[in-house]
Phi, psi and omega in degrees: 000144181276138191297147173084023189237151171225139172247118176335152188253000163289349182244020187266157186265148165297145181259121180255120186243133157119144183265357172065026183275161185263133186280338169118186162300112178245190181274339179306160185273067179165169163269134185235154171267127153332140196263137182281102202241128184245118191251139176263146181291169159289134177296312202280114199224148188259161188063032204308150177264153163255110168346124179298325186263001178295307200230131179248159159298158160304323173284335172293332173297323175278344190267331186290315184292320182289320170313307186301316166322297194302300212288330169330288179290347174290310160331288177291349177285324179096353169266017188221151169247149183274147183251116167247331175200193175287344193246328183076041190239351180265155193264140163286145204269348196278093184307178171058017173267115181280146173280129177247144190246139168212126191256131163293131173307163187299307195304323178291328199276303171332291197291337183266342164294317185298326183281340174302302179303334191258331187229065211292341189242071183299158162255182199300316183316312175303315173289353185268298185284348140307314166311328165304315188280333189253339181064068171209155170288147172323316180288333185273352180275308187299314182304321198278317192279346171296303184305315189300316144333292174306320173281349182283310178287321171317315165301325194266335167284349184271315169302321198283295191307325172304312168317297204294316180303311195284328173309302156327312173289317168314301179297328167307311188289318188286335179281326179272357169278308176304339182277325196267333175308318182303318190285351185241009185269154177224157173331090176319318159314290212269286187106359173275176182296153174241166182244130153285140193074001185277113176318102169285349173240040188277175191300335187282308188301306161338289181301298182305336152308328169278304172315307198301321192291330191273325164279356167282323161309302174325276200298329173304307181307318165292335171304264189344297180320296197305314185293308199264346161089026188234159198279150198270137179238135194295129176261155191277164176287160183312322196279353179289161203266138199291163183285164173298138155257158191290341194242018190264091156279050158082008186325146171252119204288155168273078162255185176304307213288335174291290188281326170101098184289127169289163193297334170286319179289332188292321176300334175296120174253165183289165195282150202276173188293321188289330183284355208253017144283312178303318193289311174319292165324308181299306195276004159285301175289323170299321194283322165311310175300309197303294197292344169280330178287318193296314200282329196250166190247235187296161294001306190294346166246166176203141177284137194284162173303330178278353195068028203238337162238163163249145184260131158327122162269084188328311185283317182317309203287329183285345177294300182301318191219080174295342169279285191039222185253356178119171165279160179317111185277160199313136158079003177263161175267154175264131147226128175240161184177156203209126165215146188237138155224172170232134206238149174275086169196138174297133183311321185298307194280348171284336187280309200270357162286302185266019148259001164267122196284328164310300164301317174324304199276329175277317166319317208239029190294333194264342167244345165248127183272339179178132176214135188228167168280109184254320189213123177259110160317309191204116172275021177098182171213175191060053163062014182236191173252045167275129179090004196266123185269125174218142167247137210233162156232164181193156178229105170291144186208162165254112178299087198167114179289357162271357188247088173317122166310155170256120162280142179209135194242099199226183165229141171248142201212116185255128172204150162274122175275324173206173173307114169108332196229131188228155160234144187231131180223164169220145178217136159344135145252031178289352168286318171291303172252088164306152195212119182269009175261006183268124182241003173214131176236146180239104160297200189282117196222158182151207192219161162238118201250137167224123177310138181224171194284164176061013163110342178273164197208131182276121181251115166269093202254127194244131157200128202229136181215164172232118187240163158250090201252044175292323185292333175307131158300150180301326173308326184254358190314306187307316188282323165300306180299329197271019197070341199285341197284316192226012179298174183284352174278345175285316173297310184290336186286313177307311187288326178317305184278334198277344154293334164285323172294298166316325172290320188314312193290328182272339184286146179249329184258091180264112151350127185252348185291325208280160204260106165086018162301105192277119187256354186265138185280336176309294189295326174295335186271313182292319174303311179301306192293318184287353192258311172284346147298319188288323170298346194252310202278326162334283191313310193282005166240019178243319203280187174280032198292156177284344166307332193242139175266118184250152171264113176283148161252132170231160184075016206262318185111352150258160194281133167018084163286120164253161186218144160207148187262157172211137172262137192241116189227146181018060170247088183303345163267013177219123187294142196288141165131202189262137179241125166241120173278108179243158183206154167203160187213144188197164205268135170238140191269037197222160181281146179290350163285340166285320183289338190271319156330291199307298200284323171276000182278116165318322173257025174240005192288329190287358177272354170241331205260100160323299191296000179260009175048045172070005186286151198271151191233124172228153194266127161265314166217187145197185180218124192288153191230349178165188197291346183260117181317342189281306193284092172214167179243125180230152186261139167221143173230130169267108188265090162287146197282349177279130185293332177284358159243033198275340181267011174291148196234147155250118166275124192221138155225137166225151213218132192213164165195174193292002162255344186185159189213157180214155163225122188239173215175124151202148197297166192194125185291144178280349156287324169285335189279305193299320161310307162316304186298335185260014169089028176292169174278136181247022168299335192240028164267118168304123166228138170235088182285140176249199170139202194225134157244117189256108174239146179305151177272005178081000196273333196236172183230342186292070167110350182064058175058011184277003180295198191264142178347316173297336195280158191278003177306166169222189190216152187284044217252121162248112165266139202206120158240159155224144199218148179255108197261350173201135176273002171243130182288004183247019202274160152269140174283130175257145180288357188272334170283324188285292169339296191295332171275355182291302180284340165273351162290292202301329173287333178293316184285326169291320193297317170313295174300317179287317153320329191243018178047042175242057157297336182274352200304000000 
């Protein structure tokens, strides 16, 4: 670099060190990447170049002084003109002197203009050479260039001022337009005027709202009691806490607080007073339709060719229920299915779970990505949920970033039809409050629950939706269109498996002879609660929810790897910092059962788990969760050759049913797990879950692909990782970290394909 030249630091490239490679499992509760270190270059450089017009050396100053004296003498004698500028209009500031003018010739001006374009700051040598060619003194050349630079600067500032003045006028006009709009704004709920900056939840408004709610509850309760035929009772305030539920084991609810609700669902508010009578009438009609659809068979329901599913006869449905919620929207497809099963849960407890949004969304965490209750029109009568009415929003998911979630705004109504027989129905409220963004409409859907001996319940589930599924990836088109992704069989299979899980939690006759079985009741409860939170966190970070923004990585060797980041701050259940979630979905030409057995087996884990570094994996403890041996929670230990990783543990839950299977795991700290196994609070154990979601491809209908490995059915496998890339939540995500996680996904996919003998898949 030539002496006397300095490049500003902001133009120097950052010096990046560190390769961002994955170091494998550690003792921390989550997967972490090596830190990417940034070093800025030294800004201290010798020979800084100063602008020529700012500082002149001593010799030039002396020459200027001498020539000023010479020019003064010539002015007195009248033999010479003093040059002050290109225009010749500037006045000599010294008094008592006769002002003389000297204009440059056209040739001189043109030559200096041309030189100015090439070099606006000539040095001494250049000024002398130019002056000799044009017959001018170097000082005259110097003054001309100074004036020219000042003139150019003034023109530039004048142009900038004009632009800023125009922009200012535009902003002032926008401001006036916004002020006018705010002055005429009205409340979307009541239609009244709004006051800008006014507190909406101050004490005065709360008291007025409280009084209004008391009157509203009494009126709605009287209406609900008329429909259910029960006497009117006084109900508590809507803000009072709900009574404790027998099957609420401290589950972490799948709510908007955990995942962050999307703008669309957040924009939906509670229904207005004028809407509530129509909502009640709609709910009563929907309940009647659901019960009839659950009890009748042909010709309304037709059995599929393989005899495994019930299909709705749409023409018969229109004839049977001509009123309904209106015709099917243009471009929407109908998905309707019915399924019956017997579950190990008391019918009263089942009703209570369905009517509690937190317990319901937790029970179906693989299907419900988030849910909330907007308003409670009735809490029921006689101390139970008979006649309960709730206005809700929910988002339904498939565990893959390739299938958009389905948002729904609906009312849920519960009614007891006979002794031991209950029904819970959902129906969309789009007819009352239409929205152009709605892509899914729920016609009367829900379940009929009948009491069975020994604490069992018979559940008949009806799922009837109209949906625009144009955003579904081609890989999942067949699964979604066949009804297996969101249909009734998916709901009852999940319900059956979760009821077995809850029953295993309550079991007290645990055999003590089996090695590794956790018999401590408090330890079992804490470990299952921790595993449940792990599964919920995994499910909430995989789907294409409105609360998530996925970025697709292309040309990286993996099939459509999607990544997104989250910032974890003050969350005791997740390590602080920036968490990178990466997921990909692909097809395998083997049955879901074979894929599930391979991934959950600790003996084959080293074949695909890169982060175990080839170490042997051993099961230390487990809790059985149902009849299928694949439904269990395990505590695994990686016996790594690296002594620093010898105490690393993995918490894993594997679960399977006829419609879906999951293998979800997270590294856990051994000290924290000892506290959990002794019955301690698991909410403060930090987890970053990773794992697999295994679904049938929808191409076959015989047991939805859960046949033996010799069958022709294929699998849709989603691989997802959550990795802590920086422990500082405000840090910037580096491209090296993204590339490292992307390579981790790609290598895992290739290993799974190779191990399952489908390299060419």
